[in-house]
Amino acid sequence: MAAFKDNDFNERKKVAAEARQKLLERFRSQPKPDDPAVQARLAERKAVADAREARTAERKAAKEAEAQQRAAEAAARAEEEARRAVEDAERSAAEKAERIAREAALEIERKAARDARYAARKARKR
């Protein structure tokens, strides 16, 4: 079994200072903003972002065009339904008028037949 190693304060302080130094060196070793590699990476990110925005705008335009097409189709359907409703109303009005005319003609025929029977009965009595 390994023995417990007790780091004293100075050892811990030294390790912390080394860690800070390594972190500082790592930060300093990073490329500067004017470095060509950084510029290329930024340009690549910008190109990707621009392409994403273009795709988003294209999808938005497609959705708007589809919505306009659906609205136009709905308007055409509504217009067709209105036209059918008008035709149905006209047809039912014409059928009603025809039925009323037939009933009136039938009533006239019945009255004429009744009058003829009445006249025949009167003629038999004389």
CSV table of N, CA, C and O in Angstrom, one decimal:
chain,number,residue,atom,x,y,z
A,1,MET,N,0.8,-1.2,0.0
A,1,MET,CA,0.0,0.0,0.0
A,1,MET,C,0.9,1.2,0.0
A,1,MET,O,1.9,1.3,0.7
A,2,ALA,N,0.5,2.2,-0.8
A,2,ALA,CA,1.3,3.4,-0.9
A,2,ALA,C,1.1,4.3,0.3
A,2,ALA,O,0.0,4.4,0.9
A,3,ALA,N,2.1,4.9,0.7
A,3,ALA,CA,2.0,5.8,1.8
A,3,ALA,C,1.4,7.1,1.5
A,3,ALA,O,1.5,7.6,0.3
A,4,PHE,N,0.7,7.7,2.4
A,4,PHE,CA,0.0,9.0,2.2
A,4,PHE,C,1.0,10.1,2.1
A,4,PHE,O,1.9,10.2,2.9
A,5,LYS,N,1.0,10.9,1.0
A,5,LYS,CA,2.0,11.9,0.8
A,5,LYS,C,1.3,13.2,1.2
A,5,LYS,O,0.3,13.7,0.6
A,6,ASP,N,1.7,13.9,2.2
A,6,ASP,CA,1.2,15.1,2.6
A,6,ASP,C,1.9,16.3,2.0
A,6,ASP,O,3.1,16.5,2.3
A,7,ASN,N,1.2,17.0,1.1
A,7,ASN,CA,1.9,18.1,0.5
A,7,ASN,C,1.8,19.3,1.4
A,7,ASN,O,0.7,19.7,1.9
A,8,ASP,N,2.9,19.9,1.7
A,8,ASP,CA,2.9,21.0,2.6
A,8,ASP,C,2.5,22.3,1.8
A,8,ASP,O,2.3,22.3,0.6
A,9,PHE,N,2.3,23.4,2.5
A,9,PHE,CA,1.8,24.6,1.9
A,9,PHE,C,2.6,25.1,0.8
A,9,PHE,O,2.1,25.5,-0.3
A,10,ASN,N,3.9,25.1,0.9
A,10,ASN,CA,4.8,25.6,-0.2
A,10,ASN,C,4.7,24.7,-1.4
A,10,ASN,O,4.8,25.2,-2.5
A,11,GLU,N,4.5,23.4,-1.3
A,11,GLU,CA,4.4,22.5,-2.4
A,11,GLU,C,3.1,22.8,-3.2
A,11,GLU,O,3.0,22.9,-4.4
A,12,ARG,N,2.0,23.0,-2.4
A,12,ARG,CA,0.7,23.4,-3.0
A,12,ARG,C,0.8,24.7,-3.7
A,12,ARG,O,0.2,24.9,-4.8
A,13,LYS,N,1.5,25.7,-3.1
A,13,LYS,CA,1.6,27.0,-3.7
A,13,LYS,C,2.4,26.9,-5.0
A,13,LYS,O,2.1,27.6,-6.0
A,14,LYS,N,3.5,26.1,-5.0
A,14,LYS,CA,4.3,25.9,-6.2
A,14,LYS,C,3.5,25.3,-7.3
A,14,LYS,O,3.5,25.7,-8.5
A,15,VAL,N,2.7,24.3,-7.0
A,15,VAL,CA,1.9,23.6,-8.0
A,15,VAL,C,0.8,24.6,-8.6
A,15,VAL,O,0.6,24.6,-9.8
A,16,ALA,N,0.2,25.4,-7.7
A,16,ALA,CA,-0.8,26.3,-8.2
A,16,ALA,C,-0.1,27.4,-9.1
A,16,ALA,O,-0.7,27.8,-10.1
A,17,ALA,N,1.1,27.8,-8.7
A,17,ALA,CA,1.8,28.8,-9.6
A,17,ALA,C,2.1,28.2,-10.9
A,17,ALA,O,2.0,28.9,-12.0
A,18,GLU,N,2.5,27.0,-10.9
A,18,GLU,CA,2.9,26.3,-12.2
A,18,GLU,C,1.6,26.2,-13.1
A,18,GLU,O,1.7,26.4,-14.3
A,19,ALA,N,0.5,25.8,-12.5
A,19,ALA,CA,-0.7,25.7,-13.2
A,19,ALA,C,-1.1,27.1,-13.8
A,19,ALA,O,-1.5,27.1,-15.0
A,20,ARG,N,-1.0,28.1,-13.1
A,20,ARG,CA,-1.3,29.5,-13.6
A,20,ARG,C,-0.4,29.8,-14.7
A,20,ARG,O,-0.8,30.4,-15.7
A,21,GLN,N,0.9,29.5,-14.6
A,21,GLN,CA,1.9,29.8,-15.6
A,21,GLN,C,1.6,29.0,-16.9
A,21,GLN,O,1.6,29.6,-18.0
A,22,LYS,N,1.2,27.7,-16.8
A,22,LYS,CA,0.8,26.9,-17.9
A,22,LYS,C,-0.4,27.5,-18.6
A,22,LYS,O,-0.5,27.6,-19.9
A,23,LEU,N,-1.4,27.9,-17.8
A,23,LEU,CA,-2.6,28.5,-18.4
A,23,LEU,C,-2.2,29.8,-19.1
A,23,LEU,O,-2.7,30.1,-20.2
A,24,LEU,N,-1.3,30.7,-18.5
A,24,LEU,CA,-0.9,31.9,-19.2
A,24,LEU,C,-0.2,31.6,-20.4
A,24,LEU,O,-0.4,32.3,-21.5
A,25,GLU,N,0.7,30.6,-20.4
A,25,GLU,CA,1.5,30.3,-21.6
A,25,GLU,C,0.5,29.8,-22.7
A,25,GLU,O,0.7,30.1,-23.9
A,26,ARG,N,-0.5,29.0,-22.3
A,26,ARG,CA,-1.4,28.5,-23.3
A,26,ARG,C,-2.2,29.6,-23.9
A,26,ARG,O,-2.5,29.7,-25.1
A,27,PHE,N,-2.6,30.6,-23.1
A,27,PHE,CA,-3.3,31.8,-23.6
A,27,PHE,C,-2.5,32.6,-24.6
A,27,PHE,O,-2.9,33.1,-25.6
A,28,ARG,N,-1.2,32.8,-24.2
A,28,ARG,CA,-0.3,33.6,-25.0
A,28,ARG,C,0.1,32.9,-26.3
A,28,ARG,O,0.4,33.5,-27.3
A,29,SER,N,0.0,31.5,-26.3
A,29,SER,CA,0.4,30.8,-27.5
A,29,SER,C,-0.7,30.8,-28.5
A,29,SER,O,-0.5,30.3,-29.7
A,30,GLN,N,-1.9,31.2,-28.1
A,30,GLN,CA,-3.1,31.2,-29.1
A,30,GLN,C,-2.8,32.2,-30.2
A,30,GLN,O,-2.1,33.2,-30.0
A,31,PRO,N,-3.3,31.9,-31.4
A,31,PRO,CA,-3.1,32.8,-32.5
A,31,PRO,C,-3.8,34.2,-32.2
A,31,PRO,O,-4.9,34.2,-31.6
A,32,LYS,N,-3.2,35.2,-32.7
A,32,LYS,CA,-3.8,36.6,-32.6
A,32,LYS,C,-4.9,36.8,-33.6
A,32,LYS,O,-5.0,36.1,-34.6
A,33,PRO,N,-5.8,37.8,-33.4
A,33,PRO,CA,-6.9,38.0,-34.3
A,33,PRO,C,-6.4,38.3,-35.8
A,33,PRO,O,-7.2,38.1,-36.7
A,34,ASP,N,-5.2,38.8,-35.9
A,34,ASP,CA,-4.8,39.1,-37.3
A,34,ASP,C,-4.0,38.0,-37.9
A,34,ASP,O,-3.5,38.1,-39.0
A,35,ASP,N,-4.0,36.8,-37.3
A,35,ASP,CA,-3.4,35.6,-37.8
A,35,ASP,C,-4.2,35.1,-39.0
A,35,ASP,O,-5.4,35.1,-39.0
A,36,PRO,N,-3.5,34.7,-40.1
A,36,PRO,CA,-4.3,34.3,-41.3
A,36,PRO,C,-5.2,33.1,-41.0
A,36,PRO,O,-6.3,32.9,-41.6
A,37,ALA,N,-4.8,32.2,-40.1
A,37,ALA,CA,-5.6,31.0,-39.8
A,37,ALA,C,-6.9,31.4,-39.1
A,37,ALA,O,-8.0,30.9,-39.4
A,38,VAL,N,-6.7,32.4,-38.2
A,38,VAL,CA,-7.9,32.9,-37.5
A,38,VAL,C,-8.8,33.7,-38.5
A,38,VAL,O,-10.0,33.5,-38.5
A,39,GLN,N,-8.2,34.5,-39.4
A,39,GLN,CA,-9.0,35.2,-40.4
A,39,GLN,C,-9.8,34.2,-41.3
A,39,GLN,O,-10.9,34.4,-41.6
A,40,ALA,N,-9.1,33.1,-41.7
A,40,ALA,CA,-9.7,32.1,-42.5
A,40,ALA,C,-10.8,31.4,-41.8
A,40,ALA,O,-11.9,31.2,-42.4
A,41,ARG,N,-10.6,31.1,-40.5
A,41,ARG,CA,-11.7,30.4,-39.8
A,41,ARG,C,-12.9,31.4,-39.6
A,41,ARG,O,-14.1,30.9,-39.7
A,42,LEU,N,-12.6,32.7,-39.4
A,42,LEU,CA,-13.7,33.6,-39.2
A,42,LEU,C,-14.5,33.8,-40.6
A,42,LEU,O,-15.7,33.9,-40.6
A,43,ALA,N,-13.7,33.8,-41.7
A,43,ALA,CA,-14.3,33.9,-43.0
A,43,ALA,C,-15.2,32.7,-43.3
A,43,ALA,O,-16.3,32.8,-43.8
A,44,GLU,N,-14.7,31.5,-42.9
A,44,GLU,CA,-15.5,30.3,-43.0
A,44,GLU,C,-16.8,30.3,-42.2
A,44,GLU,O,-17.8,30.0,-42.7
A,45,ARG,N,-16.7,30.8,-41.0
A,45,ARG,CA,-17.9,30.9,-40.1
A,45,ARG,C,-18.9,31.9,-40.7
A,45,ARG,O,-20.1,31.6,-40.7
A,46,LYS,N,-18.3,33.0,-41.2
A,46,LYS,CA,-19.2,34.0,-41.8
A,46,LYS,C,-19.9,33.4,-43.1
A,46,LYS,O,-21.1,33.6,-43.3
A,47,ALA,N,-19.2,32.6,-43.9
A,47,ALA,CA,-19.8,32.0,-45.1
A,47,ALA,C,-20.9,31.0,-44.7
A,47,ALA,O,-21.9,31.0,-45.3
A,48,VAL,N,-20.6,30.2,-43.6
A,48,VAL,CA,-21.6,29.3,-43.1
A,48,VAL,C,-22.8,30.0,-42.6
A,48,VAL,O,-24.0,29.6,-42.9
A,49,ALA,N,-22.6,31.1,-41.9
A,49,ALA,CA,-23.8,31.9,-41.3
A,49,ALA,C,-24.6,32.5,-42.5
A,49,ALA,O,-25.8,32.5,-42.5
A,50,ASP,N,-23.9,33.0,-43.5
A,50,ASP,CA,-24.5,33.6,-44.7
A,50,ASP,C,-25.4,32.6,-45.4
A,50,ASP,O,-26.5,32.9,-45.8
A,51,ALA,N,-24.8,31.4,-45.6
A,51,ALA,CA,-25.5,30.3,-46.2
A,51,ALA,C,-26.7,29.9,-45.4
A,51,ALA,O,-27.8,29.7,-46.0
A,52,ARG,N,-26.6,29.9,-44.1
A,52,ARG,CA,-27.7,29.5,-43.3
A,52,ARG,C,-28.8,30.6,-43.4
A,52,ARG,O,-30.0,30.2,-43.5
A,53,GLU,N,-28.5,31.8,-43.4
A,53,GLU,CA,-29.4,32.9,-43.5
A,53,GLU,C,-30.1,32.8,-44.9
A,53,GLU,O,-31.3,33.1,-45.0
A,54,ALA,N,-29.4,32.5,-45.9
A,54,ALA,CA,-29.9,32.4,-47.3
A,54,ALA,C,-31.0,31.2,-47.3
A,54,ALA,O,-32.1,31.4,-47.9
A,55,ARG,N,-30.6,30.1,-46.7
A,55,ARG,CA,-31.5,29.0,-46.7
A,55,ARG,C,-32.8,29.3,-45.9
A,55,ARG,O,-33.9,29.0,-46.3
A,56,THR,N,-32.6,30.0,-44.8
A,56,THR,CA,-33.7,30.5,-43.9
A,56,THR,C,-34.7,31.4,-44.7
A,56,THR,O,-35.9,31.2,-44.7
A,57,ALA,N,-34.1,32.3,-45.4
A,57,ALA,CA,-34.8,33.3,-46.3
A,57,ALA,C,-35.6,32.5,-47.4
A,57,ALA,O,-36.7,32.8,-47.7
A,58,GLU,N,-34.9,31.5,-48.0
A,58,GLU,CA,-35.5,30.7,-49.0
A,58,GLU,C,-36.7,29.9,-48.5
A,58,GLU,O,-37.8,29.9,-49.1
A,59,ARG,N,-36.5,29.3,-47.3
A,59,ARG,CA,-37.6,28.6,-46.7
A,59,ARG,C,-38.8,29.5,-46.4
A,59,ARG,O,-40.0,29.2,-46.6
A,60,LYS,N,-38.5,30.7,-45.9
A,60,LYS,CA,-39.5,31.7,-45.5
A,60,LYS,C,-40.3,32.1,-46.8
A,60,LYS,O,-41.5,32.2,-46.8
A,61,ALA,N,-39.5,32.3,-47.9
A,61,ALA,CA,-40.2,32.7,-49.1
A,61,ALA,C,-41.1,31.6,-49.7
A,61,ALA,O,-42.2,31.8,-50.2
A,62,ALA,N,-40.6,30.4,-49.6
A,62,ALA,CA,-41.4,29.2,-50.0
A,62,ALA,C,-42.6,29.1,-49.2
A,62,ALA,O,-43.7,28.8,-49.7
A,63,LYS,N,-42.5,29.3,-47.9
A,63,LYS,CA,-43.7,29.2,-47.0
A,63,LYS,C,-44.7,30.3,-47.4
A,63,LYS,O,-45.9,30.0,-47.4
A,64,GLU,N,-44.2,31.5,-47.6
A,64,GLU,CA,-45.1,32.6,-48.0
A,64,GLU,C,-45.8,32.3,-49.3
A,64,GLU,O,-47.0,32.6,-49.5
A,65,ALA,N,-45.0,31.8,-50.3
A,65,ALA,CA,-45.6,31.5,-51.6
A,65,ALA,C,-46.7,30.4,-51.4
A,65,ALA,O,-47.7,30.4,-52.0
A,66,GLU,N,-46.4,29.4,-50.6
A,66,GLU,CA,-47.3,28.3,-50.4
A,66,GLU,C,-48.6,28.9,-49.7
A,66,GLU,O,-49.7,28.5,-50.0
A,67,ALA,N,-48.4,29.8,-48.7
A,67,ALA,CA,-49.5,30.4,-48.0
A,67,ALA,C,-50.4,31.2,-49.0
A,67,ALA,O,-51.6,31.1,-48.9
A,68,GLN,N,-49.7,31.9,-49.9
A,68,GLN,CA,-50.5,32.7,-50.9
A,68,GLN,C,-51.2,31.8,-51.8
A,68,GLN,O,-52.4,32.0,-52.2
A,69,GLN,N,-50.6,30.7,-52.2
A,69,GLN,CA,-51.3,29.7,-53.1
A,69,GLN,C,-52.5,29.1,-52.4
A,69,GLN,O,-53.5,29.0,-53.0
A,70,ARG,N,-52.3,28.7,-51.1
A,70,ARG,CA,-53.4,28.2,-50.3
A,70,ARG,C,-54.5,29.2,-50.2
A,70,ARG,O,-55.7,28.8,-50.3
A,71,ALA,N,-54.2,30.4,-50.0
A,71,ALA,CA,-55.2,31.5,-49.9
A,71,ALA,C,-55.9,31.7,-51.2
A,71,ALA,O,-57.2,31.8,-51.2
A,72,ALA,N,-55.2,31.6,-52.3
A,72,ALA,CA,-55.8,31.8,-53.6
A,72,ALA,C,-56.8,30.6,-53.9
A,72,ALA,O,-57.9,30.7,-54.4
A,73,GLU,N,-56.3,29.4,-53.5
A,73,GLU,CA,-57.2,28.2,-53.7
A,73,GLU,C,-58.4,28.3,-52.8
A,73,GLU,O,-59.5,27.9,-53.3
A,74,ALA,N,-58.2,28.8,-51.6
A,74,ALA,CA,-59.4,28.9,-50.7
A,74,ALA,C,-60.4,29.9,-51.2
A,74,ALA,O,-61.6,29.7,-51.2
A,75,ALA,N,-59.8,31.0,-51.8
A,75,ALA,CA,-60.7,32.0,-52.4
A,75,ALA,C,-61.4,31.5,-53.6
A,75,ALA,O,-62.6,31.7,-53.8
A,76,ALA,N,-60.7,30.7,-54.4
A,76,ALA,CA,-61.4,30.1,-55.6
A,76,ALA,C,-62.5,29.1,-55.1
A,76,ALA,O,-63.6,29.0,-55.7
A,77,ARG,N,-62.2,28.3,-54.1
A,77,ARG,CA,-63.2,27.4,-53.6
A,77,ARG,C,-64.4,28.1,-53.0
A,77,ARG,O,-65.5,27.8,-53.3
A,78,ALA,N,-64.1,29.2,-52.3
A,78,ALA,CA,-65.2,30.0,-51.7
A,78,ALA,C,-66.1,30.6,-52.9
A,78,ALA,O,-67.3,30.6,-52.8
A,79,GLU,N,-65.4,31.1,-53.9
A,79,GLU,CA,-66.1,31.7,-55.1
A,79,GLU,C,-67.0,30.6,-55.8
A,79,GLU,O,-68.1,30.8,-56.1
A,80,GLU,N,-66.4,29.4,-55.9
A,80,GLU,CA,-67.1,28.3,-56.5
A,80,GLU,C,-68.3,27.9,-55.7
A,80,GLU,O,-69.4,27.7,-56.2
A,81,GLU,N,-68.1,27.8,-54.4
A,81,GLU,CA,-69.2,27.5,-53.5
A,81,GLU,C,-70.3,28.6,-53.5
A,81,GLU,O,-71.5,28.2,-53.5
A,82,ALA,N,-69.9,29.8,-53.6
A,82,ALA,CA,-70.9,30.9,-53.7
A,82,ALA,C,-71.7,30.8,-55.0
A,82,ALA,O,-72.9,31.0,-55.1
A,83,ARG,N,-71.0,30.5,-56.1
A,83,ARG,CA,-71.6,30.3,-57.4
A,83,ARG,C,-72.6,29.2,-57.4
A,83,ARG,O,-73.7,29.3,-57.8
A,84,ARG,N,-72.2,28.1,-56.7
A,84,ARG,CA,-73.1,26.9,-56.6
A,84,ARG,C,-74.3,27.3,-55.8
A,84,ARG,O,-75.4,26.8,-56.1
A,85,ALA,N,-74.1,28.0,-54.7
A,85,ALA,CA,-75.2,28.4,-53.8
A,85,ALA,C,-76.2,29.2,-54.6
A,85,ALA,O,-77.4,29.1,-54.5
A,86,VAL,N,-75.7,30.2,-55.4
A,86,VAL,CA,-76.5,31.0,-56.2
A,86,VAL,C,-77.3,30.2,-57.2
A,86,VAL,O,-78.5,30.3,-57.4
A,87,GLU,N,-76.6,29.2,-57.9
A,87,GLU,CA,-77.3,28.4,-58.9
A,87,GLU,C,-78.3,27.5,-58.2
A,87,GLU,O,-79.4,27.3,-58.7
A,88,ASP,N,-78.0,27.0,-57.0
A,88,ASP,CA,-79.0,26.2,-56.3
A,88,ASP,C,-80.2,27.0,-55.9
A,88,ASP,O,-81.3,26.5,-56.0
A,89,ALA,N,-79.9,28.2,-55.5
A,89,ALA,CA,-81.1,29.1,-55.1
A,89,ALA,C,-81.9,29.4,-56.3
A,89,ALA,O,-83.2,29.4,-56.2
A,90,GLU,N,-81.3,29.7,-57.4
A,90,GLU,CA,-82.0,30.0,-58.7
A,90,GLU,C,-82.8,28.7,-59.1
A,90,GLU,O,-84.0,28.8,-59.5
A,91,ARG,N,-82.2,27.6,-59.0
A,91,ARG,CA,-82.8,26.3,-59.4
A,91,ARG,C,-84.0,26.0,-58.5
A,91,ARG,O,-85.1,25.7,-59.0
A,92,SER,N,-83.8,26.2,-57.2
A,92,SER,CA,-84.9,25.9,-56.3
A,92,SER,C,-86.1,26.9,-56.5
A,92,SER,O,-87.2,26.6,-56.4
A,93,ALA,N,-85.7,28.2,-56.8
A,93,ALA,CA,-86.7,29.2,-57.0
A,93,ALA,C,-87.5,28.9,-58.3
A,93,ALA,O,-88.7,29.0,-58.4
A,94,ALA,N,-86.8,28.4,-59.3
A,94,ALA,CA,-87.4,28.0,-60.6
A,94,ALA,C,-88.3,26.8,-60.4
A,94,ALA,O,-89.4,26.7,-60.9
A,95,GLU,N,-87.8,25.8,-59.6
A,95,GLU,CA,-88.6,24.6,-59.3
A,95,GLU,C,-89.9,25.0,-58.5
A,95,GLU,O,-91.0,24.5,-58.8
A,96,LYS,N,-89.7,25.9,-57.5
A,96,LYS,CA,-90.8,26.3,-56.7
A,96,LYS,C,-91.9,27.0,-57.6
A,96,LYS,O,-93.1,26.8,-57.5
A,97,ALA,N,-91.4,27.9,-58.5
A,97,ALA,CA,-92.3,28.6,-59.4
A,97,ALA,C,-93.0,27.7,-60.3
A,97,ALA,O,-94.2,27.8,-60.6
A,98,GLU,N,-92.3,26.7,-60.8
A,98,GLU,CA,-92.9,25.7,-61.7
A,98,GLU,C,-93.9,24.9,-60.9
A,98,GLU,O,-95.0,24.6,-61.5
A,99,ARG,N,-93.6,24.5,-59.7
A,99,ARG,CA,-94.5,23.7,-58.9
A,99,ARG,C,-95.8,24.5,-58.6
A,99,ARG,O,-96.9,24.0,-58.7
A,100,ILE,N,-95.6,25.8,-58.3
A,100,ILE,CA,-96.8,26.6,-58.1
A,100,ILE,C,-97.6,26.8,-59.3
A,100,ILE,O,-98.8,26.7,-59.3
A,101,ALA,N,-96.9,26.9,-60.5
A,101,ALA,CA,-97.7,27.0,-61.8
A,101,ALA,C,-98.4,25.7,-62.0
A,101,ALA,O,-99.6,25.8,-62.5
A,102,ARG,N,-97.8,24.6,-61.8
A,102,ARG,CA,-98.4,23.3,-62.0
A,102,ARG,C,-99.7,23.1,-61.1
A,102,ARG,O,-100.7,22.7,-61.5
A,103,GLU,N,-99.5,23.5,-59.8
A,103,GLU,CA,-100.6,23.4,-58.9
A,103,GLU,C,-101.7,24.3,-59.3
A,103,GLU,O,-102.9,24.0,-59.2
A,104,ALA,N,-101.4,25.5,-59.7
A,104,ALA,CA,-102.4,26.5,-60.2
A,104,ALA,C,-103.1,25.9,-61.4
A,104,ALA,O,-104.4,26.0,-61.5
A,105,ALA,N,-102.3,25.3,-62.3
A,105,ALA,CA,-103.0,24.7,-63.5
A,105,ALA,C,-103.8,23.6,-63.2
A,105,ALA,O,-105.0,23.4,-63.7
A,106,LEU,N,-103.4,22.7,-62.2
A,106,LEU,CA,-104.2,21.6,-61.8
A,106,LEU,C,-105.4,22.1,-61.1
A,106,LEU,O,-106.5,21.5,-61.3
A,107,GLU,N,-105.3,23.1,-60.3
A,107,GLU,CA,-106.5,23.7,-59.6
A,107,GLU,C,-107.5,24.2,-60.6
A,107,GLU,O,-108.7,24.0,-60.5
A,108,ILE,N,-107.0,24.9,-61.7
A,108,ILE,CA,-107.9,25.4,-62.7
A,108,ILE,C,-108.5,24.2,-63.4
A,108,ILE,O,-109.8,24.2,-63.7
A,109,GLU,N,-107.8,23.1,-63.7
A,109,GLU,CA,-108.4,21.9,-64.3
A,109,GLU,C,-109.5,21.3,-63.4
A,109,GLU,O,-110.6,20.9,-63.9
A,110,ARG,N,-109.2,21.2,-62.1
A,110,ARG,CA,-110.2,20.7,-61.2
A,110,ARG,C,-111.4,21.6,-61.1
A,110,ARG,O,-112.6,21.0,-61.1
A,111,LYS,N,-111.2,22.9,-61.1
A,111,LYS,CA,-112.3,23.8,-61.1
A,111,LYS,C,-113.2,23.6,-62.4
A,111,LYS,O,-114.4,23.6,-62.4
A,112,ALA,N,-112.5,23.5,-63.5
A,112,ALA,CA,-113.2,23.3,-64.8
A,112,ALA,C,-114.0,22.0,-64.8
A,112,ALA,O,-115.1,22.0,-65.2
A,113,ALA,N,-113.4,20.9,-64.2
A,113,ALA,CA,-114.1,19.7,-64.2
A,113,ALA,C,-115.3,19.8,-63.2
A,113,ALA,O,-116.4,19.2,-63.5
A,114,ARG,N,-115.1,20.4,-62.1
A,114,ARG,CA,-116.2,20.6,-61.1
A,114,ARG,C,-117.3,21.5,-61.8
A,114,ARG,O,-118.5,21.1,-61.6
A,115,ASP,N,-116.9,22.5,-62.5
A,115,ASP,CA,-117.9,23.4,-63.1
A,115,ASP,C,-118.7,22.6,-64.2
A,115,ASP,O,-119.9,22.7,-64.4
A,116,ALA,N,-117.9,21.7,-64.9
A,116,ALA,CA,-118.5,20.9,-66.0
A,116,ALA,C,-119.5,19.9,-65.3
A,116,ALA,O,-120.6,19.7,-65.8
A,117,ARG,N,-119.2,19.3,-64.2
A,117,ARG,CA,-120.1,18.4,-63.5
A,117,ARG,C,-121.3,19.1,-63.0
A,117,ARG,O,-122.4,18.7,-63.1
A,118,TYR,N,-121.1,20.3,-62.5
A,118,TYR,CA,-122.2,21.1,-62.0
A,118,TYR,C,-123.1,21.5,-63.2
A,118,TYR,O,-124.4,21.4,-63.0
A,119,ALA,N,-122.5,21.9,-64.3
A,119,ALA,CA,-123.3,22.3,-65.4
A,119,ALA,C,-124.1,21.0,-66.0
A,119,ALA,O,-125.3,21.1,-66.4
A,120,ALA,N,-123.4,19.8,-66.0
A,120,ALA,CA,-124.1,18.6,-66.4
A,120,ALA,C,-125.3,18.3,-65.5
A,120,ALA,O,-126.3,17.8,-66.0
A,121,ARG,N,-125.1,18.4,-64.2
A,121,ARG,CA,-126.1,18.1,-63.2
A,121,ARG,C,-127.3,19.1,-63.5
A,121,ARG,O,-128.5,18.7,-63.4
A,122,LYS,N,-127.0,20.4,-63.7
A,122,LYS,CA,-128.0,21.3,-63.9
A,122,LYS,C,-128.8,21.0,-65.2
A,122,LYS,O,-130.0,21.2,-65.3
A,123,ALA,N,-128.0,20.6,-66.2
A,123,ALA,CA,-128.6,20.2,-67.5
A,123,ALA,C,-129.5,19.0,-67.4
A,123,ALA,O,-130.6,18.9,-68.1
A,124,ARG,N,-129.2,18.1,-66.5
A,124,ARG,CA,-130.0,16.9,-66.4
A,124,ARG,C,-131.3,17.2,-65.7
A,124,ARG,O,-132.4,16.6,-65.9
A,125,LYS,N,-131.2,18.2,-64.8
A,125,LYS,CA,-132.4,18.5,-64.0
A,125,LYS,C,-133.4,19.3,-64.9
A,125,LYS,O,-134.6,19.2,-64.6
A,126,ARG,N,-133.1,19.9,-65.9
A,126,ARG,CA,-133.9,20.7,-66.7
A,126,ARG,C,-134.6,19.9,-67.7
A,126,ARG,O,-135.0,19.1,-68.2
